[in-house]
Coordinates of C-alpha atoms in Angstrom, one line a residue:
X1 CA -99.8 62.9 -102.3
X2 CA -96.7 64.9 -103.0
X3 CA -93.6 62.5 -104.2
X4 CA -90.4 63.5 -105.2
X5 CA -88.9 61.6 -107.6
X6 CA -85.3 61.7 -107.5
X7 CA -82.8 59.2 -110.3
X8 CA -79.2 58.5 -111.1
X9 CA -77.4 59.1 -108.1
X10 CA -74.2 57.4 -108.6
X11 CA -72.5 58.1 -105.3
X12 CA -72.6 61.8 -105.6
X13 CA -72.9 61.7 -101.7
X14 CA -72.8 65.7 -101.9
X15 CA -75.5 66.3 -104.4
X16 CA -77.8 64.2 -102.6
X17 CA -77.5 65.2 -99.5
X18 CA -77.9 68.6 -101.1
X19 CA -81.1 67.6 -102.7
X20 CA -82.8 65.1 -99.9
X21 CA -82.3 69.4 -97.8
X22 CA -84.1 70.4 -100.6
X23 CA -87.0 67.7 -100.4
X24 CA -87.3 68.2 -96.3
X25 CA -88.1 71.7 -97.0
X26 CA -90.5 71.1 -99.9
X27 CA -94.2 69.6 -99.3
X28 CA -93.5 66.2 -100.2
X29 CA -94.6 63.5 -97.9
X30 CA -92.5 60.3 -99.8
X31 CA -89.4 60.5 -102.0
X32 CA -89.5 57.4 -105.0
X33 CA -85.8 56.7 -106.1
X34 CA -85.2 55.5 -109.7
X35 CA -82.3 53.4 -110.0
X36 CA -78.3 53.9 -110.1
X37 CA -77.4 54.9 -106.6
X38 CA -73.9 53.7 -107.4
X39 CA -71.5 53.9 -110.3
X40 CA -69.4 56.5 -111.5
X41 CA -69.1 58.8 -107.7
X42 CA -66.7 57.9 -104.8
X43 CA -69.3 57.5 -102.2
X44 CA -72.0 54.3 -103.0
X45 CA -72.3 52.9 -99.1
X46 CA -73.0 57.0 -98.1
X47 CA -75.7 57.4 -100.8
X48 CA -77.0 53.5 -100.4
X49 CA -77.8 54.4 -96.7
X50 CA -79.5 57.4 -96.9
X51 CA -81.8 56.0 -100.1
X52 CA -82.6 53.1 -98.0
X53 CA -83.5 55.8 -94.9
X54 CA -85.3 58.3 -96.9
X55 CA -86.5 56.4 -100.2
X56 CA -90.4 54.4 -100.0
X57 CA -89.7 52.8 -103.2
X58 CA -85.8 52.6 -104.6
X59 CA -85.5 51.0 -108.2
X60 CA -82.3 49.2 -109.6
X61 CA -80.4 50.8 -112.4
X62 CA -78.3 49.3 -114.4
X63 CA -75.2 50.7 -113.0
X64 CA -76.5 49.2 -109.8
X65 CA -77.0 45.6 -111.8
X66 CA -73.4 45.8 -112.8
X67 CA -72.2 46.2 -109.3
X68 CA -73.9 43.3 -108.3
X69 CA -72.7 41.2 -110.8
X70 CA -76.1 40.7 -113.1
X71 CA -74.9 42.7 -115.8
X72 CA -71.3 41.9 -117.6
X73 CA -69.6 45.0 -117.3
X74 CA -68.0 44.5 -120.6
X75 CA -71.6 46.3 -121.7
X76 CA -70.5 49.2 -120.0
X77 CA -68.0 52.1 -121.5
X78 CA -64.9 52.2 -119.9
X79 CA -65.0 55.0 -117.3
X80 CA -68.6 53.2 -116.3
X81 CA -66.9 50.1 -116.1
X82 CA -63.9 51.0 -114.4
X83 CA -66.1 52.8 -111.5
X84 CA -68.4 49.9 -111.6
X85 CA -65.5 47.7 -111.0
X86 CA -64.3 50.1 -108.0
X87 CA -67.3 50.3 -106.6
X88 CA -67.7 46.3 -106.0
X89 CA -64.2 45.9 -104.6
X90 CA -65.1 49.1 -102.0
X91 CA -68.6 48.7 -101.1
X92 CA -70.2 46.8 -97.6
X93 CA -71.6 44.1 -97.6
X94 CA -74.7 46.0 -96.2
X95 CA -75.2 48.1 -99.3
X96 CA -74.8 44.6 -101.7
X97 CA -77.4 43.3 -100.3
X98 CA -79.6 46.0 -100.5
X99 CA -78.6 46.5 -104.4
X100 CA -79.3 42.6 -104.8
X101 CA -83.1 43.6 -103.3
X102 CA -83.7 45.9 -106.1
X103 CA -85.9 45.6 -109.4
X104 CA -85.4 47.3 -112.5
X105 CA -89.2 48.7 -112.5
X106 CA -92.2 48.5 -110.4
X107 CA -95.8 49.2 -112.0
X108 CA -98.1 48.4 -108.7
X109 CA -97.9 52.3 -108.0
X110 CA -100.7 55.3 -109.1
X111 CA -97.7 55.7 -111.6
X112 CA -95.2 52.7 -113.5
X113 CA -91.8 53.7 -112.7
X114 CA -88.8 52.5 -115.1
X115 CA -85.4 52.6 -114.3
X116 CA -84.5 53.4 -118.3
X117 CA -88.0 53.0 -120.5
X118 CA -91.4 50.5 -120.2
X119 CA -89.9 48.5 -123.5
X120 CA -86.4 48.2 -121.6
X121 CA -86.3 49.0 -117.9
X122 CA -82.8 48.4 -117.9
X123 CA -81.3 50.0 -120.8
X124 CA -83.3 52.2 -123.6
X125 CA -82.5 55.9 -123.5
X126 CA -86.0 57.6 -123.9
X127 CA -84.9 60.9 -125.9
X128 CA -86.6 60.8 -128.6
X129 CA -90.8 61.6 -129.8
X130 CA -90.3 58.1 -131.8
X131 CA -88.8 56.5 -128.9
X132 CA -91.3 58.2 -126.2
X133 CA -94.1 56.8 -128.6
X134 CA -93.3 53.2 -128.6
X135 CA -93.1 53.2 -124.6
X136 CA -96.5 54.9 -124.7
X137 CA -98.0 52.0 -126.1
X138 CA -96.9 49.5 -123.9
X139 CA -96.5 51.3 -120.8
X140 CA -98.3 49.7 -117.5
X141 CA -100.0 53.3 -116.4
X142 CA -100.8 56.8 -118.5
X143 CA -98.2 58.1 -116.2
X144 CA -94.7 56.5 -116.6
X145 CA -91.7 57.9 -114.7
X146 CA -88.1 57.3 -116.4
X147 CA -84.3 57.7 -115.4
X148 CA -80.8 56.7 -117.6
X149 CA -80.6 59.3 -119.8
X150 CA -79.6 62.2 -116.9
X151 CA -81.6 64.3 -119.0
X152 CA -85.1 66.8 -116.8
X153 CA -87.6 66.5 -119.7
X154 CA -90.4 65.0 -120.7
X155 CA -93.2 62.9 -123.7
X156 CA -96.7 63.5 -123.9
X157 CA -99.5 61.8 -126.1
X158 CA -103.0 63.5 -126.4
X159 CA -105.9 61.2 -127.7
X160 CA -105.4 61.0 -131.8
X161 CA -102.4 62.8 -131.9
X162 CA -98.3 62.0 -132.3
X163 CA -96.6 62.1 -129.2
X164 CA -93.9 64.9 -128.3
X165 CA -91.9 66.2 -125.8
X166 CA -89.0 68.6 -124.4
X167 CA -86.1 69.2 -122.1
X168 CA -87.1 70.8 -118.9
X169 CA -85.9 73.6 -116.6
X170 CA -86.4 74.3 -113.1
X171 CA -89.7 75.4 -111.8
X172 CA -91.6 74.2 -115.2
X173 CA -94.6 72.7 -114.6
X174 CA -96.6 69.7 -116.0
X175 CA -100.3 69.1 -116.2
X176 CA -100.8 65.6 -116.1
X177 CA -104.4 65.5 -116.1
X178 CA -105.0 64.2 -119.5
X179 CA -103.1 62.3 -121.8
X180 CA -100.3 59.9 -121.9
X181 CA -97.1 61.0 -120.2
X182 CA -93.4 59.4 -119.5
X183 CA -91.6 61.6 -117.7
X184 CA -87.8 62.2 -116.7
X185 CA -86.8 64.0 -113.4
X186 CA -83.1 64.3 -114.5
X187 CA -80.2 63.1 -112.2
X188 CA -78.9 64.1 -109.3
X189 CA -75.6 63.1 -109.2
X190 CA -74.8 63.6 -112.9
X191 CA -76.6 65.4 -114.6
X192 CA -76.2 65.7 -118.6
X193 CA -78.5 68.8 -120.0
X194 CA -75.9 71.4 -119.6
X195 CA -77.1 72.4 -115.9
X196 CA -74.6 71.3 -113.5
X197 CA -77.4 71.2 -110.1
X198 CA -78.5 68.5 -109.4
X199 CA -82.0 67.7 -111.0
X200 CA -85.6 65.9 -109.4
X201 CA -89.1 66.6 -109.5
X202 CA -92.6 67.0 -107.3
X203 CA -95.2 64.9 -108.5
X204 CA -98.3 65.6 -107.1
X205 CA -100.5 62.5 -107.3
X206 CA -103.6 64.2 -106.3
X207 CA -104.0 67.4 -108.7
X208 CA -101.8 65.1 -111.5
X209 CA -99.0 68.1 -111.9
X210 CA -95.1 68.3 -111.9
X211 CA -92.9 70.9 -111.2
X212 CA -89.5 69.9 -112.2
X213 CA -86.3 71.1 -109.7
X214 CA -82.9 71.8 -109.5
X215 CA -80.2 72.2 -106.1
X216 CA -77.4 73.6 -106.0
X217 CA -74.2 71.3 -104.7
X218 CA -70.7 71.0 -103.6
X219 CA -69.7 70.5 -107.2
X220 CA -66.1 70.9 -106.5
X221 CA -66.4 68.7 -102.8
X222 CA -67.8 65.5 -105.6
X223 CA -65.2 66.4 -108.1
X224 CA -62.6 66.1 -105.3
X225 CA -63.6 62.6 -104.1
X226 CA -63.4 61.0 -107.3
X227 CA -59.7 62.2 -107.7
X228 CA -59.2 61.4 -104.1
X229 CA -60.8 57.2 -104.8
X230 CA -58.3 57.3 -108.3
X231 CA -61.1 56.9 -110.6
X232 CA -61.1 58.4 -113.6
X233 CA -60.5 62.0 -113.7
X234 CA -63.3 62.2 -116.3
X235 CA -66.1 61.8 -114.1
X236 CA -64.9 64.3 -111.5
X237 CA -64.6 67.4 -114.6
X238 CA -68.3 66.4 -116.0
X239 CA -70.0 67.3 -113.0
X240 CA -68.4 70.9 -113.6
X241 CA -70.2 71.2 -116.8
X242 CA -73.4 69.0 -116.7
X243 CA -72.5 66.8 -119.4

């Protein structure tokens, strides 16, 4: 089966809609969500509905644990928490209780799937070899995918030898036949590798390959809604740079 894995939405209701265009004309049959539809974007009950229409399986980040109240937000950075603190006072009740239904990780599929890392679903940035190695030791599958970090790359461990891994481009491609891997598609709705499109990947499940993605967006369109909602200006001028 094709799957595309998509992560770290955050109410960037024009990147995804940019990117779920993308998936519809790709050969993927489901589309596997990673955590953080909400925080830091303007539009959480747009992005919410579509992931509950168009995801199989939707993770919770921890963006999305703060909005529903299981995380203290005082663990957040300011901007994050100020969004985070936005986004409960503005979304439905419809999209809280979908949030409330989420889980930080689920390792029942061909493939475990962490919101942040297998040590820490909810908050470990994977960006590291050292890092990438640890969570190849305890991860439930040889495939793991991750999110959190906003960053396409990916970890690989070959029998008897140290792990390592790199940031990704679009159209690179993975073969995941052999070895350990922990993989991360990047984010759609901000991303933080330098490339402002937003960022998600093809896993093929059959032939055990990857090709990693990027979509063009209404940068300016997402910039402007943030301004519009008076959240902080910060989070609209990121999305011009991909940082």
């Amino acid at each position: 089966m094709r799957v595309a894995i998509v992560s770290d939405i955050h109410g960037n209701l024009q990147a995804f809609e940019a990117v779920l265009d993308a998936v519809a004309e790709s050969d993927c049959e489901e589309m596997w969500c990673l955590g953080d539809l909400v925080g830091y974007g303007a539009d959480p009950d747009a992005c919410v509905a579509l992931a509950r229409e168009h995801a199989a399986i939707c993770l919770a980040g921890n963006h999305d644990l703060g909005v529903r109240g299981s995380l203290p937000l005082e663990q957040f950075s300011r901007g994050a928490a100020l969004a985070a603190t936005w986004t409960q006072e503005n979304i439905s009740a419809q999209t809280r209780e979908f949030l409330d239904s989420l889980a930080p990780s689920n390792v029942e599929e061909v493939v475990a799937l962490y919101h942040a890392s297998p040590r820490d679903p909810v908050w470990e940035y994977v960006l590291s070899p050292l890092q990438a190695e640890l969570c190849l030791d305890v991860q439930a599958k040889r495939i793991a995918l991750i999110g959190h970090s906003h960053v396409a790359l990916s970890f690989s461990r070959l029998a008897g030898a140290a792990a390592t891994g790199e940031t990704r481009g679009p159209d690179e491609e993975l073969d995941l036949r052999d070895g350990g891997w922990l993989i991360n598609p990047g984010s759609v709705g901000q991303p933080r590798d330098g490339d402002p499109r937003a960022a998600w990947l093809e896993l093929d499940t059959d032939g055990w390959g990857a090709v990693y993605r990027r979509t063009d967006y209404d940068i300016a369109g997402a910039a402007a809604a943030i301004r519009a909602a008076r959240l902080p200006d910060s989070l609209a001028e990121r999305l011009h740079y991909g940082q």
